[in-house]
C-alpha atoms as a printed R data frame, in Angstrom:
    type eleno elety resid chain resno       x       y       z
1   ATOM     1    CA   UNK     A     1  -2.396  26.279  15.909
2   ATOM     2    CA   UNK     A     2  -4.275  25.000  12.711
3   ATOM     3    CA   UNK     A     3  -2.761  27.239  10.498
4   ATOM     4    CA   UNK     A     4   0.627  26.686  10.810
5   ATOM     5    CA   UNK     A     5   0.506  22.797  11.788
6   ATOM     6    CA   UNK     A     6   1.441  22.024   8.008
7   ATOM     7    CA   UNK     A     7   4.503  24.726   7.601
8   ATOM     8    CA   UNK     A     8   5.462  23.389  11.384
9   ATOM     9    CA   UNK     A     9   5.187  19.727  11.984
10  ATOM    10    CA   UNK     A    10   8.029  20.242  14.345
11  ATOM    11    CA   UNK     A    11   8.498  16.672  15.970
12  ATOM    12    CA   UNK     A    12   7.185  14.266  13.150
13  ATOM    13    CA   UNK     A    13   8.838  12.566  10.822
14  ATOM    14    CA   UNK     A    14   9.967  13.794   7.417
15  ATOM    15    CA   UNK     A    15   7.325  12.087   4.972
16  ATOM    16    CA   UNK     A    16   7.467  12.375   0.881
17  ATOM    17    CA   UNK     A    17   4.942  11.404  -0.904
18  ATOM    18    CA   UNK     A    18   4.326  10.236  -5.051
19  ATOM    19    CA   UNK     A    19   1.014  10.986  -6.456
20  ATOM    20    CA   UNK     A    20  -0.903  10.211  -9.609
21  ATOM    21    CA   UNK     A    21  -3.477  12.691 -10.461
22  ATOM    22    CA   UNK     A    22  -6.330  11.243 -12.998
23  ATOM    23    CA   UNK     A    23  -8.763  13.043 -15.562
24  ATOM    24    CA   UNK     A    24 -12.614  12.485 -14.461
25  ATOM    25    CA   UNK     A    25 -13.454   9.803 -16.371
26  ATOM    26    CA   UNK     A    26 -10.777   7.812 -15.340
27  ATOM    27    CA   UNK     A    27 -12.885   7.197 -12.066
28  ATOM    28    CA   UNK     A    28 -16.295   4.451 -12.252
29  ATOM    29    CA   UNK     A    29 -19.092   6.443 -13.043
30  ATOM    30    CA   UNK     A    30 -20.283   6.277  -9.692
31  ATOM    31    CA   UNK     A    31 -17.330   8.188  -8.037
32  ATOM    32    CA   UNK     A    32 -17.107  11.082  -9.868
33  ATOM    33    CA   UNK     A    33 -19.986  12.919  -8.282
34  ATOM    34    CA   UNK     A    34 -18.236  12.733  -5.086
35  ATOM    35    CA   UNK     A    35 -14.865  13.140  -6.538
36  ATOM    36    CA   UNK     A    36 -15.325  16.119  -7.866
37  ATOM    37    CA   UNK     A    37 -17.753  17.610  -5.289
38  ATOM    38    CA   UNK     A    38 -14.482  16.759  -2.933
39  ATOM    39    CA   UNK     A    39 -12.303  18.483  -4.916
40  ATOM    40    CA   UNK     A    40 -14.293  21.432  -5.516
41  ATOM    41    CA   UNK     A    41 -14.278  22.137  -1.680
42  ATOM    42    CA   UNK     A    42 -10.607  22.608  -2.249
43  ATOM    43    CA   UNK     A    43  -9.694  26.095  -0.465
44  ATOM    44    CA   UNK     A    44  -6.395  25.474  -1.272
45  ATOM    45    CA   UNK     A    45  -3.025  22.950  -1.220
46  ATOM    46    CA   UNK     A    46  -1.740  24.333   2.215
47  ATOM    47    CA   UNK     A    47  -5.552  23.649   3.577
48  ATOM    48    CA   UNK     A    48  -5.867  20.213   2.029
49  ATOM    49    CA   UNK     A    49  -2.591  19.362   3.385
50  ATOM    50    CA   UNK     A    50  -3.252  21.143   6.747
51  ATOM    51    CA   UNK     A    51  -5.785  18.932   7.554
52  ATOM    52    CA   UNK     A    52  -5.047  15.930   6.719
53  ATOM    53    CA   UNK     A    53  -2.065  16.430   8.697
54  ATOM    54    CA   UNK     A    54  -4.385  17.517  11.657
55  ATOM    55    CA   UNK     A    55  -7.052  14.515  11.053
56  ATOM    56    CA   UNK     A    56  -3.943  11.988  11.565
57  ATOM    57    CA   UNK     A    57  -3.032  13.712  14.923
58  ATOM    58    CA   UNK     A    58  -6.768  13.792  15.569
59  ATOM    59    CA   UNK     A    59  -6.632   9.577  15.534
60  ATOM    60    CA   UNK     A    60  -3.764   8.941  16.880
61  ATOM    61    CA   UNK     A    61  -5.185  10.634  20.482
62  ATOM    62    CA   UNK     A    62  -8.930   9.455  19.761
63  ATOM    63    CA   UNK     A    63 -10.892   8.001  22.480
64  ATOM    64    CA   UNK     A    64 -10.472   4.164  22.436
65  ATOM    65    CA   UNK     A    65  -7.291   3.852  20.693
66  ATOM    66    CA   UNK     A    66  -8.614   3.159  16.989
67  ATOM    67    CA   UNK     A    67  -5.781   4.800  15.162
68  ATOM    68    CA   UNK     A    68  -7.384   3.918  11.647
69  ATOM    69    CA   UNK     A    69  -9.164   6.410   9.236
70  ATOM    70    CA   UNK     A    70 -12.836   5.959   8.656
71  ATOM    71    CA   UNK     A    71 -12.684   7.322   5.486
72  ATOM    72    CA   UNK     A    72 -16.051   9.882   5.808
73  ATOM    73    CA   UNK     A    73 -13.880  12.934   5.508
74  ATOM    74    CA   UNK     A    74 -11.517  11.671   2.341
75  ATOM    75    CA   UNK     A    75 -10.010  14.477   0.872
76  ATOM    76    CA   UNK     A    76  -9.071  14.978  -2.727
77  ATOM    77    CA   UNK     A    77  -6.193  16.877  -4.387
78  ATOM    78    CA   UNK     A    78  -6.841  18.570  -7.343
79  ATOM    79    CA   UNK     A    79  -4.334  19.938 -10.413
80  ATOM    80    CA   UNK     A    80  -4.797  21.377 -13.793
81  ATOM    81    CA   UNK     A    81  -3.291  19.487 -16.694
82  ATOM    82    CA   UNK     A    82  -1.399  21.427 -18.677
83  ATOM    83    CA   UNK     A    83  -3.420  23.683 -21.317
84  ATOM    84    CA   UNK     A    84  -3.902  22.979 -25.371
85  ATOM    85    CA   UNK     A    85  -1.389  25.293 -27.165
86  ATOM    86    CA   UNK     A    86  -2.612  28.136 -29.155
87  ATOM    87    CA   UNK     A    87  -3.123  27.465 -32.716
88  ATOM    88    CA   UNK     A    88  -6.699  25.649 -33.115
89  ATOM    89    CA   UNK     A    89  -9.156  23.628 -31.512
90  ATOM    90    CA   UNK     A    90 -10.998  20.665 -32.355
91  ATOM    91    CA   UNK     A    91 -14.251  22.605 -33.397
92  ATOM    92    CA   UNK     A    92 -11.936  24.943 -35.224
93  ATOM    93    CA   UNK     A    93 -11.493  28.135 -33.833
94  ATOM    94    CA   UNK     A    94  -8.240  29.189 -34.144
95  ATOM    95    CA   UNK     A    95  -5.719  31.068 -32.132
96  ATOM    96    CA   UNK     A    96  -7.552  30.312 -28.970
97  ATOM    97    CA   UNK     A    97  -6.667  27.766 -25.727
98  ATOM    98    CA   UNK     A    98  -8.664  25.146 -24.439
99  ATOM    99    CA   UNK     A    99  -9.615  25.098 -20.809
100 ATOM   100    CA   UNK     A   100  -7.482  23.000 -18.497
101 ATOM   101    CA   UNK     A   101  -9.014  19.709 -17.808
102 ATOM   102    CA   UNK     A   102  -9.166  19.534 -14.006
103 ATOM   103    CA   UNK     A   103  -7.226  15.958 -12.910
104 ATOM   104    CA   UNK     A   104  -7.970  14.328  -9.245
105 ATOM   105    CA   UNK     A   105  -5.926  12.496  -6.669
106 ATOM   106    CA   UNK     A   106  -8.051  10.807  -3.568
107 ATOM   107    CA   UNK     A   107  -6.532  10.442  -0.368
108 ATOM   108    CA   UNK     A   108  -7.637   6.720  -0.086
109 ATOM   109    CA   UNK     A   109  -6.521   6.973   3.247
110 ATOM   110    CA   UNK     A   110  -8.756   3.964   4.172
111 ATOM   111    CA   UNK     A   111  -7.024   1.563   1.684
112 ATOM   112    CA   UNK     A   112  -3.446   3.088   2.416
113 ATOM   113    CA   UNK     A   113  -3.725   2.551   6.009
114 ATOM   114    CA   UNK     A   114  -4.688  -0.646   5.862
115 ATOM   115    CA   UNK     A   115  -1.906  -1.794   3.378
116 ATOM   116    CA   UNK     A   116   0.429   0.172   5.917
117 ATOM   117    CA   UNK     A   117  -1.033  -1.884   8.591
118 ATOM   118    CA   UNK     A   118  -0.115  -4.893   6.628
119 ATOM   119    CA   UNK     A   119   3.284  -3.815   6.312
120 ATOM   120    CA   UNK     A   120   3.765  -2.957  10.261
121 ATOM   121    CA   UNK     A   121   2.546  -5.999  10.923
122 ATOM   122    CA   UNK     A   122   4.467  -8.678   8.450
123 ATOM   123    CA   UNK     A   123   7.630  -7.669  10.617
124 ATOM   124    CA   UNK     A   124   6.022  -7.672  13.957
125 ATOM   125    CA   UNK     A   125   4.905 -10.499  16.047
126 ATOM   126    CA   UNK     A   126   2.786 -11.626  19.636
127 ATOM   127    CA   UNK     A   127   2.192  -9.399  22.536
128 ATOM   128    CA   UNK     A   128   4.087  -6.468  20.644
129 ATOM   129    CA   UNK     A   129   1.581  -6.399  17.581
130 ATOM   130    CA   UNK     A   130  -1.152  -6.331  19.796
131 ATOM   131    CA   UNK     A   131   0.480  -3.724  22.029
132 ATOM   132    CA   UNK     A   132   0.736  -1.379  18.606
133 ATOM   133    CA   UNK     A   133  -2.169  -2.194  16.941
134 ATOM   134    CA   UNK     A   134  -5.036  -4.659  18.504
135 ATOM   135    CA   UNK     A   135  -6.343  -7.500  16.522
136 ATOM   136    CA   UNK     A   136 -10.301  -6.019  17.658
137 ATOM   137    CA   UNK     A   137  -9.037  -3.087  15.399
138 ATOM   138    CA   UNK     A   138  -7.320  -4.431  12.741
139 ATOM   139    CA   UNK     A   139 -10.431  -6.613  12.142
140 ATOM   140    CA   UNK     A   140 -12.538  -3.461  12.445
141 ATOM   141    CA   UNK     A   141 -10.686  -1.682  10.077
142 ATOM   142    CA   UNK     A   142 -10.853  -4.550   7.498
143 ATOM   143    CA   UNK     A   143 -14.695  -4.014   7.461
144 ATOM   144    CA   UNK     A   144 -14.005  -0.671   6.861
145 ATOM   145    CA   UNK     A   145 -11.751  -1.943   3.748
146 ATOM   146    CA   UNK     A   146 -14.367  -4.349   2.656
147 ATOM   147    CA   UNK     A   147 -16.872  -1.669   2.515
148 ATOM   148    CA   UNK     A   148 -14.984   0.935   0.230
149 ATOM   149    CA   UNK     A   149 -13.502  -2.425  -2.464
150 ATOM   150    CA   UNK     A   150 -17.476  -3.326  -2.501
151 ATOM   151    CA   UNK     A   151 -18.606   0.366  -2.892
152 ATOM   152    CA   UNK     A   152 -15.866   1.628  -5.180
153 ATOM   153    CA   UNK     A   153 -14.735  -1.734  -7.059
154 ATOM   154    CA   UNK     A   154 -11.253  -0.391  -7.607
155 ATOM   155    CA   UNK     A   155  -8.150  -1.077  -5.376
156 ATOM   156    CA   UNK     A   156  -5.977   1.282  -7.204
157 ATOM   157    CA   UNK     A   157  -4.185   3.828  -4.914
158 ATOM   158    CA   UNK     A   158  -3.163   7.218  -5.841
159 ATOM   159    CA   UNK     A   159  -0.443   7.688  -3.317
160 ATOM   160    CA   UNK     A   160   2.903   5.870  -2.520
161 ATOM   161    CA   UNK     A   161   4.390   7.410   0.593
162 ATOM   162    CA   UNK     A   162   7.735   7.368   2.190
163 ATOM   163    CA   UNK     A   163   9.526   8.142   5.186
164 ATOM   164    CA   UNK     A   164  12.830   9.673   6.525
165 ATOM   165    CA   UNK     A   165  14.091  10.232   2.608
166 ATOM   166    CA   UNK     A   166  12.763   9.660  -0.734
167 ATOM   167    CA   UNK     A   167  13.547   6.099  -2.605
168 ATOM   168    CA   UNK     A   168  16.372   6.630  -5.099
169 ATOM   169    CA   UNK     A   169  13.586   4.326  -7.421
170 ATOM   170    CA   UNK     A   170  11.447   7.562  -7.244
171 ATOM   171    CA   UNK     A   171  14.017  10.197  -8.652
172 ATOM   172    CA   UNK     A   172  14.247   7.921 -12.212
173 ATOM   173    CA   UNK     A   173  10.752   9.397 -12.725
174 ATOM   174    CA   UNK     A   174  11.546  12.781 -13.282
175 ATOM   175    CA   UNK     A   175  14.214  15.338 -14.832
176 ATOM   176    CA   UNK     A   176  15.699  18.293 -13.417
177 ATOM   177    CA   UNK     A   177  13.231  20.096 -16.874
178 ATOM   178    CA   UNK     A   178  10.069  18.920 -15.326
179 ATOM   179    CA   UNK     A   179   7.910  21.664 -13.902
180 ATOM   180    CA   UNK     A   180   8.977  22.127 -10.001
181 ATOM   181    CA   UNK     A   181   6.659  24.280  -7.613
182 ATOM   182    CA   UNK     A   182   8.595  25.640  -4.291
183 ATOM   183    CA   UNK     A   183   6.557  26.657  -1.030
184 ATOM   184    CA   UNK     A   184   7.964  28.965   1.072
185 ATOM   185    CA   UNK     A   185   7.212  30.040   4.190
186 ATOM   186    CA   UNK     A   186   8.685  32.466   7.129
187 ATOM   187    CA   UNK     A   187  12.525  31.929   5.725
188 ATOM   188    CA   UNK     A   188  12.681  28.309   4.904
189 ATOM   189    CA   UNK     A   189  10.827  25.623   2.040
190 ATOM   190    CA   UNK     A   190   7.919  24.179   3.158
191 ATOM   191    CA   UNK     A   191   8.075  21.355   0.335
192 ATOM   192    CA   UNK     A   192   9.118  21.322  -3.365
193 ATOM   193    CA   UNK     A   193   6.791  19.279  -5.848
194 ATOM   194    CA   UNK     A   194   7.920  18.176  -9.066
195 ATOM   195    CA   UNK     A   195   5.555  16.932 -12.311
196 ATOM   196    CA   UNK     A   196   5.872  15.386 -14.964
197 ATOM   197    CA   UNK     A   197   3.223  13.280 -17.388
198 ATOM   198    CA   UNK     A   198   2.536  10.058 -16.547
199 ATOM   199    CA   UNK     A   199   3.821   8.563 -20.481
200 ATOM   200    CA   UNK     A   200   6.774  10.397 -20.302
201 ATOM   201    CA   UNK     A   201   7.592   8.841 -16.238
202 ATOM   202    CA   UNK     A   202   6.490   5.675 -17.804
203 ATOM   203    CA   UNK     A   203   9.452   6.037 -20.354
204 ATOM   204    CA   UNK     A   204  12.102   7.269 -17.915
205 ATOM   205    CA   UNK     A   205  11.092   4.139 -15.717
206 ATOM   206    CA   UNK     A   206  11.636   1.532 -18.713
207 ATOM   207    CA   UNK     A   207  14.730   3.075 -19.797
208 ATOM   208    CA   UNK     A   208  15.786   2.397 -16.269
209 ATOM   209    CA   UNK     A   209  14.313  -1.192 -15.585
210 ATOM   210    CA   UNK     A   210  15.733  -2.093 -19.181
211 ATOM   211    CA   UNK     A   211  19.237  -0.827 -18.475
212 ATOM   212    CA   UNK     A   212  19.797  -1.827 -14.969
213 ATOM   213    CA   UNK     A   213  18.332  -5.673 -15.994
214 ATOM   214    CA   UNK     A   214  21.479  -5.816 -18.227
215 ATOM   215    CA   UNK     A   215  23.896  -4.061 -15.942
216 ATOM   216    CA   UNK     A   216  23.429  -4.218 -12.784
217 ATOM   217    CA   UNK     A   217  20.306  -7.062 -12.376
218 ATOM   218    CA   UNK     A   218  20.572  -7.853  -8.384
219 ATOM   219    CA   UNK     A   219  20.443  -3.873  -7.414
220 ATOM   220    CA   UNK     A   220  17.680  -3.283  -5.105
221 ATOM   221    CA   UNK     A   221  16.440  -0.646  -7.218
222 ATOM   222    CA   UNK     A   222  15.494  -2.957 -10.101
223 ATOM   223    CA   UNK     A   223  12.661  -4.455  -7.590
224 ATOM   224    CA   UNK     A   224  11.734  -1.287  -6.807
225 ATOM   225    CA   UNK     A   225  11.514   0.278 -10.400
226 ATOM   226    CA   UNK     A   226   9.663  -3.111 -11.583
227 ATOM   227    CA   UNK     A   227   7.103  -2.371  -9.061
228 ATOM   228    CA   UNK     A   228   6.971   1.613  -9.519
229 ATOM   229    CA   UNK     A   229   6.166   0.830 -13.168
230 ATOM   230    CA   UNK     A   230   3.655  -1.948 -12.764
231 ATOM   231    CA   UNK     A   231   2.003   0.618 -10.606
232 ATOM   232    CA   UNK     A   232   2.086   3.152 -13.046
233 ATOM   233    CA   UNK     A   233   0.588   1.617 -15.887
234 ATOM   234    CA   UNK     A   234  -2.743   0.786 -13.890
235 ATOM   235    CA   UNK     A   235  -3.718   4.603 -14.659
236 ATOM   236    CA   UNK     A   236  -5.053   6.690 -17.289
237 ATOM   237    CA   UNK     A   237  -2.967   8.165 -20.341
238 ATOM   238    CA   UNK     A   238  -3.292  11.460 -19.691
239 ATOM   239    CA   UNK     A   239  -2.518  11.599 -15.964
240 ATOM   240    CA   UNK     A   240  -0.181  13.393 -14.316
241 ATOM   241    CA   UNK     A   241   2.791  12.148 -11.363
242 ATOM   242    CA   UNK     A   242   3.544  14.099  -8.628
243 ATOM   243    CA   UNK     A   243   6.696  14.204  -6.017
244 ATOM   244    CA   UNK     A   244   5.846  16.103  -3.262
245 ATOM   245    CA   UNK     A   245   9.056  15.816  -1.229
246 ATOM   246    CA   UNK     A   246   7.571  17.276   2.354
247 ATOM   247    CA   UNK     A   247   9.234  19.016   5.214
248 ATOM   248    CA   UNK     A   248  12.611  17.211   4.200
249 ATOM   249    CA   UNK     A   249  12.697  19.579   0.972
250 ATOM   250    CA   UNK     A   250  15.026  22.776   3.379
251 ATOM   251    CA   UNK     A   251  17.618  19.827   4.167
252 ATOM   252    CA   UNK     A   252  18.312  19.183   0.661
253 ATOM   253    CA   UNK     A   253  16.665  21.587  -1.743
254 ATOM   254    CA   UNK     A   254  18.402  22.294  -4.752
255 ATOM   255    CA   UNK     A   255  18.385  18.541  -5.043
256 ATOM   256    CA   UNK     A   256  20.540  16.990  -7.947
257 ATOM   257    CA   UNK     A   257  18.977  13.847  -7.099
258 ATOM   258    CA   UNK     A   258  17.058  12.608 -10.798
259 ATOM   259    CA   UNK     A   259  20.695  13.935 -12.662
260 ATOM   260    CA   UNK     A   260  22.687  11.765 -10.450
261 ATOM   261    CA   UNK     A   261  20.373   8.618 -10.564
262 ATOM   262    CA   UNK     A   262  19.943   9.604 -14.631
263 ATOM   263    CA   UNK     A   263  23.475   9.698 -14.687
264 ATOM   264    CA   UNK     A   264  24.496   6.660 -12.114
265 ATOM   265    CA   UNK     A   265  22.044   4.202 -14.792
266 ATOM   266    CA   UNK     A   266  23.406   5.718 -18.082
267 ATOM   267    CA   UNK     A   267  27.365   5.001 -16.568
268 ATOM   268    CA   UNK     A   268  26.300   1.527 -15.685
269 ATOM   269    CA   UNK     A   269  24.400   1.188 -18.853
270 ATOM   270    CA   UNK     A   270  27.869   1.979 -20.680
271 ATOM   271    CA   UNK     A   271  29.925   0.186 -17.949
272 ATOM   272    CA   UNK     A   272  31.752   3.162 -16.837
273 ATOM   273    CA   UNK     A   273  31.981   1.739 -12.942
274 ATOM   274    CA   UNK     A   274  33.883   4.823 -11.943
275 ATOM   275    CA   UNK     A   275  31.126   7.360 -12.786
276 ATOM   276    CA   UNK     A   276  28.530   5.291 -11.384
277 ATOM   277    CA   UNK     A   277  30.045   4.976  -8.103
278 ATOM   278    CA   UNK     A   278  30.326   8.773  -8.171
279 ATOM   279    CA   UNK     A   279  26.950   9.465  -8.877
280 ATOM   280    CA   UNK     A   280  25.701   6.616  -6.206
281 ATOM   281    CA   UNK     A   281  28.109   8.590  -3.659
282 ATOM   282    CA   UNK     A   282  26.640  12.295  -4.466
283 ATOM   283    CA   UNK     A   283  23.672  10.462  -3.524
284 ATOM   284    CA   UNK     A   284  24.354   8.856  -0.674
285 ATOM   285    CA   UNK     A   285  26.186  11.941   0.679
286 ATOM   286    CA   UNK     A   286  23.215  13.915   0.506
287 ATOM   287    CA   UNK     A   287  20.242  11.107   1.686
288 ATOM   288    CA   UNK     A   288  22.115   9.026   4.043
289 ATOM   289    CA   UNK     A   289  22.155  11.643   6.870
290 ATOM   290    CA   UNK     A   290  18.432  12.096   6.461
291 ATOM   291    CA   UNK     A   291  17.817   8.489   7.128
292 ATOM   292    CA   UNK     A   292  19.940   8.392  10.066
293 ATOM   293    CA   UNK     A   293  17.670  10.909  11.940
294 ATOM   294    CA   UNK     A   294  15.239   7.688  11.799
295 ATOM   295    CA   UNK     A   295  17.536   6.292  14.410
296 ATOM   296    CA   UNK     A   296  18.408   9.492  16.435
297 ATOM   297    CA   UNK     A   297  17.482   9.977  19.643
């Protein structure tokens, strides 16, 4: 069952995910040790995402109803940066290319279930918040919380995640030239993941706040982008962003999604209301019926 529980995951929801990965000595000195011991255990992608997929199951059946991570089996995803061109290197030897330098994203999964927790909660009131998720737990898990901010002393978190469809704030992020991997598996796409460097996502994600400020300042999105790029500049320079879209990748894969919302900003940008509205349609044609399956019976 383990080893096809990732390509599967027949019954759950579709779940996309944005990660940063970091160079080393991004981390506190005291991480990096583990970090990279972590990563090094790496087997591969499909593994790391295998069983963190089978860990969640794991909790949500666990004796005594604590559905919350512990956080003694975090796992870490590891990528190469891209490698020096040919043509020199700093101690100048010529012709040759530089190792890639190894970049790390933790799962966190302590942190980002408690801030999920959070969420659930903010919207959720009485006997049905206890029903969901007990106060004895919540409080529990808060230790739990307390003990990785004391032992860590960073809050940063690697990982944004999202559920039945990706955030059109996402897509401003990338191009359709960034680097896309496709996983396939037994006749169908298992996810597609798309990279680019964080200064250039950084960029795209001004260009985007800037222009929609002027044009079109009470669009959702503008919250969202203002947030996605506060986020963004908490990490190091030479990190790398991830879009990882999940299972929901075979509904929609090829995905024109970054052209249209490129294209949707630059027509508002220029006040051309007409192409805007067709890009925001080609968009909504193609995400809206994912979202609906939230509701479906």
């Amino acid at each position: 069952m383990t080893g096809n529980l990732y390509r599967g995951q027949a019954g759950l929801p579709f779940s996309s995910t944005l990660r940063v990965y970091e160079p080393l000595d991004a981390f506190p000195q005291e991480q990096r040790k583990a970090i990279q011991a972590a990563g090094a255990r790496t087997a591969s992608r499909a593994a790391v995402e295998n069983a963190e997929l089978l860990a969640s199951l794991g909790r949500i059946t666990r004796p005594g109803g604590d559905p919350f991570p512990t956080g003694r089996t975090d796992l870490v995803r590891v990528t190469a940066a891209p490698a020096a061109q040919p043509g020199g290197t700093a101690d100048g030897d010529s012709g040759t290319e530089a190792e890639p330098e190894l970049l790390y994203c933790p799962s966190q999964l302590v942190l980002r279930a408690g801030l999920a927790a959070n969420a659930l909660m903010e919207g959720i009131h009485g006997p049905l918040a206890e029903l969901l998720i007990p106060e004895e737990q919540r409080d529990r898990h808060q230790e739990r919380i307390d003990l990785v901010k004391a032992r860590d002393g960073s809050t940063r978190v690697h990982t944004r995640a999202s559920t039945w469809g990706i955030p059109f704030s996402w897509f401003s992020l990338f191009m359709e030239s960034d680097h896309k991997d496709v996983v396939e598996a037994a006749g169908r796409i298992v996810t597609v993941r798309v990279w680019a460097s964080i200064t250039d996502a950084l960029e795209r994600a001004r260009y985007a706040v800037a222009n929609l400020a002027l044009a079109a300042p009470d669009l959702d999105m503008l919250d969202d982008l203002a947030q996605l790029t506060e986020w963004l500049e908490q990490f190091h320079v030479e990190s790398m962003i991830e879009l990882d879209y999940g299972s929901v990748a075979d509904k929609v894969y090829p995905d024109d999604s970054p052209t249209d919302i490129r294209l949707g900003i630059e027509c508002l940008a220029e006040g051309d209301m007409t192409g805007a509205a067709a890009a925001y349609r080609r968009l909504a044609s193609r995400w809206i019926p994912i979202r609906q399956l939230a509701r479906a019976s």
